[in-house]
C-alpha cells in the first residue's frame, strides 16, 4: 500500500494491467464512497455527476481524459473526513463487467467541466 497524501492510500491489486505499455488518452474509473453526513454525501454525488454517471447509490463510473482524471484526483479528497471513505479505481487495460439485477442503460458521453 502506497501513501498518496495524509490518510489517503493507493492499494495495488492484481489486475492484468501493464501501465508502462498502455498509452491510452482516456481512462475508465470507478468511484465508490461511504460518506457519513447526508449533506456532504449529496454534494459529492453532484460533484461526481460532472464527471460520470451513477451506477448505484454510492458508486459512479466515468470515462475520463487523463487531464480530467488528474483534476478529479485533486478535488475529490475535500469531500472525505476521517470517518468517511472514498475509493477511486483507475482501471487500465481490458476488463469485464457482469451485471445482475436492475441495470440502467446509459450512453457514453464525453464530459466537459467548465
Tab-separated table of C-alpha atoms in Angstrom:
chain	number	residue	atom	x	y	z
A	1	UNK	CA	0.000	0.000	0.000
A	2	UNK	CA	1.451	3.370	-1.044
A	3	UNK	CA	0.524	6.630	0.683
A	4	UNK	CA	-0.805	9.381	-1.606
A	5	UNK	CA	-1.441	12.167	0.923
A	6	UNK	CA	-2.384	12.356	4.590
A	7	UNK	CA	-4.696	9.410	5.252
A	8	UNK	CA	-5.110	8.504	1.565
A	9	UNK	CA	-3.736	5.198	0.324
A	10	UNK	CA	-3.118	3.649	-3.056
A	11	UNK	CA	-3.642	-0.103	-2.963
A	12	UNK	CA	-2.163	-2.476	-5.515
A	13	UNK	CA	-4.498	-5.113	-6.905
A	14	UNK	CA	-3.662	-8.000	-9.161
A	15	UNK	CA	-5.372	-6.859	-12.336
A	16	UNK	CA	-3.834	-7.809	-15.653
A	17	UNK	CA	-2.730	-4.258	-16.369
A	18	UNK	CA	0.573	-3.002	-17.594
A	19	UNK	CA	0.742	0.744	-17.086
A	20	UNK	CA	4.114	1.034	-18.822
A	21	UNK	CA	2.655	-0.306	-22.059
A	22	UNK	CA	-0.707	1.483	-22.014
A	23	UNK	CA	-0.716	4.741	-23.960
A	24	UNK	CA	-4.444	5.448	-23.667
A	25	UNK	CA	-5.703	9.011	-23.818
A	26	UNK	CA	-8.703	8.095	-21.651
A	27	UNK	CA	-9.092	6.067	-18.503
A	28	UNK	CA	-12.041	4.244	-17.040
A	29	UNK	CA	-12.656	4.976	-13.355
A	30	UNK	CA	-14.969	3.525	-10.761
A	31	UNK	CA	-15.653	5.717	-7.737
A	32	UNK	CA	-17.288	4.232	-4.653
A	33	UNK	CA	-17.908	6.028	-1.401
A	34	UNK	CA	-19.338	5.832	2.079
A	35	UNK	CA	-19.915	9.339	3.448
A	36	UNK	CA	-21.490	9.646	6.907
A	37	UNK	CA	-23.001	13.146	6.580
A	38	UNK	CA	-26.068	13.297	4.267
A	39	UNK	CA	-25.400	16.850	3.091
A	40	UNK	CA	-21.763	16.141	2.259
A	41	UNK	CA	-22.739	12.862	0.539
A	42	UNK	CA	-25.233	14.745	-1.670
A	43	UNK	CA	-22.591	17.358	-2.548
A	44	UNK	CA	-20.178	14.585	-3.533
A	45	UNK	CA	-22.823	12.928	-5.715
A	46	UNK	CA	-23.497	16.231	-7.521
A	47	UNK	CA	-19.759	16.745	-7.945
A	48	UNK	CA	-19.333	13.264	-9.438
A	49	UNK	CA	-22.215	13.808	-11.882
A	50	UNK	CA	-19.922	16.335	-13.548
A	51	UNK	CA	-17.505	13.517	-14.330
A	52	UNK	CA	-19.575	10.417	-14.972
A	53	UNK	CA	-22.812	8.633	-14.197
A	54	UNK	CA	-24.239	6.926	-11.146
A	55	UNK	CA	-24.422	3.129	-11.349
A	56	UNK	CA	-25.524	2.501	-7.766
A	57	UNK	CA	-26.422	4.681	-4.787
A	58	UNK	CA	-22.789	5.194	-3.788
A	59	UNK	CA	-20.977	4.315	-6.997
A	60	UNK	CA	-20.117	6.205	-10.179
A	61	UNK	CA	-18.432	5.190	-13.430
A	62	UNK	CA	-16.647	7.565	-15.765
A	63	UNK	CA	-14.513	7.520	-18.891
A	64	UNK	CA	-12.139	10.455	-18.477
A	65	UNK	CA	-9.267	12.063	-20.256
A	66	UNK	CA	-6.005	11.958	-18.321
A	67	UNK	CA	-6.401	15.688	-17.623
A	68	UNK	CA	-9.902	15.245	-16.137
A	69	UNK	CA	-8.751	12.211	-14.161
A	70	UNK	CA	-5.950	14.252	-12.599
A	71	UNK	CA	-8.409	17.071	-11.832
A	72	UNK	CA	-10.786	14.592	-10.172
A	73	UNK	CA	-7.950	13.234	-8.031
A	74	UNK	CA	-7.018	16.748	-6.879
A	75	UNK	CA	-10.572	17.752	-5.924
A	76	UNK	CA	-12.235	14.622	-4.559
A	77	UNK	CA	-10.275	14.476	-1.302
A	78	UNK	CA	-12.016	17.553	0.091
A	79	UNK	CA	-15.222	15.519	0.463
A	80	UNK	CA	-13.778	12.969	2.916
A	81	UNK	CA	-13.054	13.168	6.625
A	82	UNK	CA	-11.537	10.513	8.887
A	83	UNK	CA	-14.926	8.827	9.272
A	84	UNK	CA	-15.628	8.707	5.510
A	85	UNK	CA	-14.327	6.527	2.711
A	86	UNK	CA	-13.894	7.387	-0.977
A	87	UNK	CA	-12.190	4.964	-3.349
A	88	UNK	CA	-11.248	5.772	-6.944
A	89	UNK	CA	-10.331	2.759	-9.059
A	90	UNK	CA	-8.462	3.555	-12.258
A	91	UNK	CA	-8.975	0.549	-14.498
A	92	UNK	CA	-6.475	0.165	-17.309
A	93	UNK	CA	-6.371	-2.482	-19.971
A	94	UNK	CA	-9.060	-4.948	-20.819
A	95	UNK	CA	-11.617	-5.891	-18.242
A	96	UNK	CA	-15.060	-7.326	-17.988
A	97	UNK	CA	-18.110	-6.267	-16.001
A	98	UNK	CA	-21.015	-8.612	-15.395
A	99	UNK	CA	-24.227	-7.022	-14.127
A	100	UNK	CA	-27.107	-8.774	-12.392
A	101	UNK	CA	-30.479	-7.374	-11.437
A	102	UNK	CA	-31.636	-3.858	-12.279
A	103	UNK	CA	-29.488	-2.159	-14.879
A	104	UNK	CA	-29.662	1.350	-16.246
A	105	UNK	CA	-28.723	1.709	-19.874
A	106	UNK	CA	-26.543	4.776	-20.230
A	107	UNK	CA	-24.918	6.331	-23.214
A	108	UNK	CA	-21.233	7.153	-23.066
A	109	UNK	CA	-20.850	10.899	-23.390
A	110	UNK	CA	-17.745	12.990	-23.252
A	111	UNK	CA	-17.919	15.166	-20.159
A	112	UNK	CA	-16.598	18.696	-20.237
A	113	UNK	CA	-16.308	20.667	-16.997
A	114	UNK	CA	-16.197	24.429	-17.321
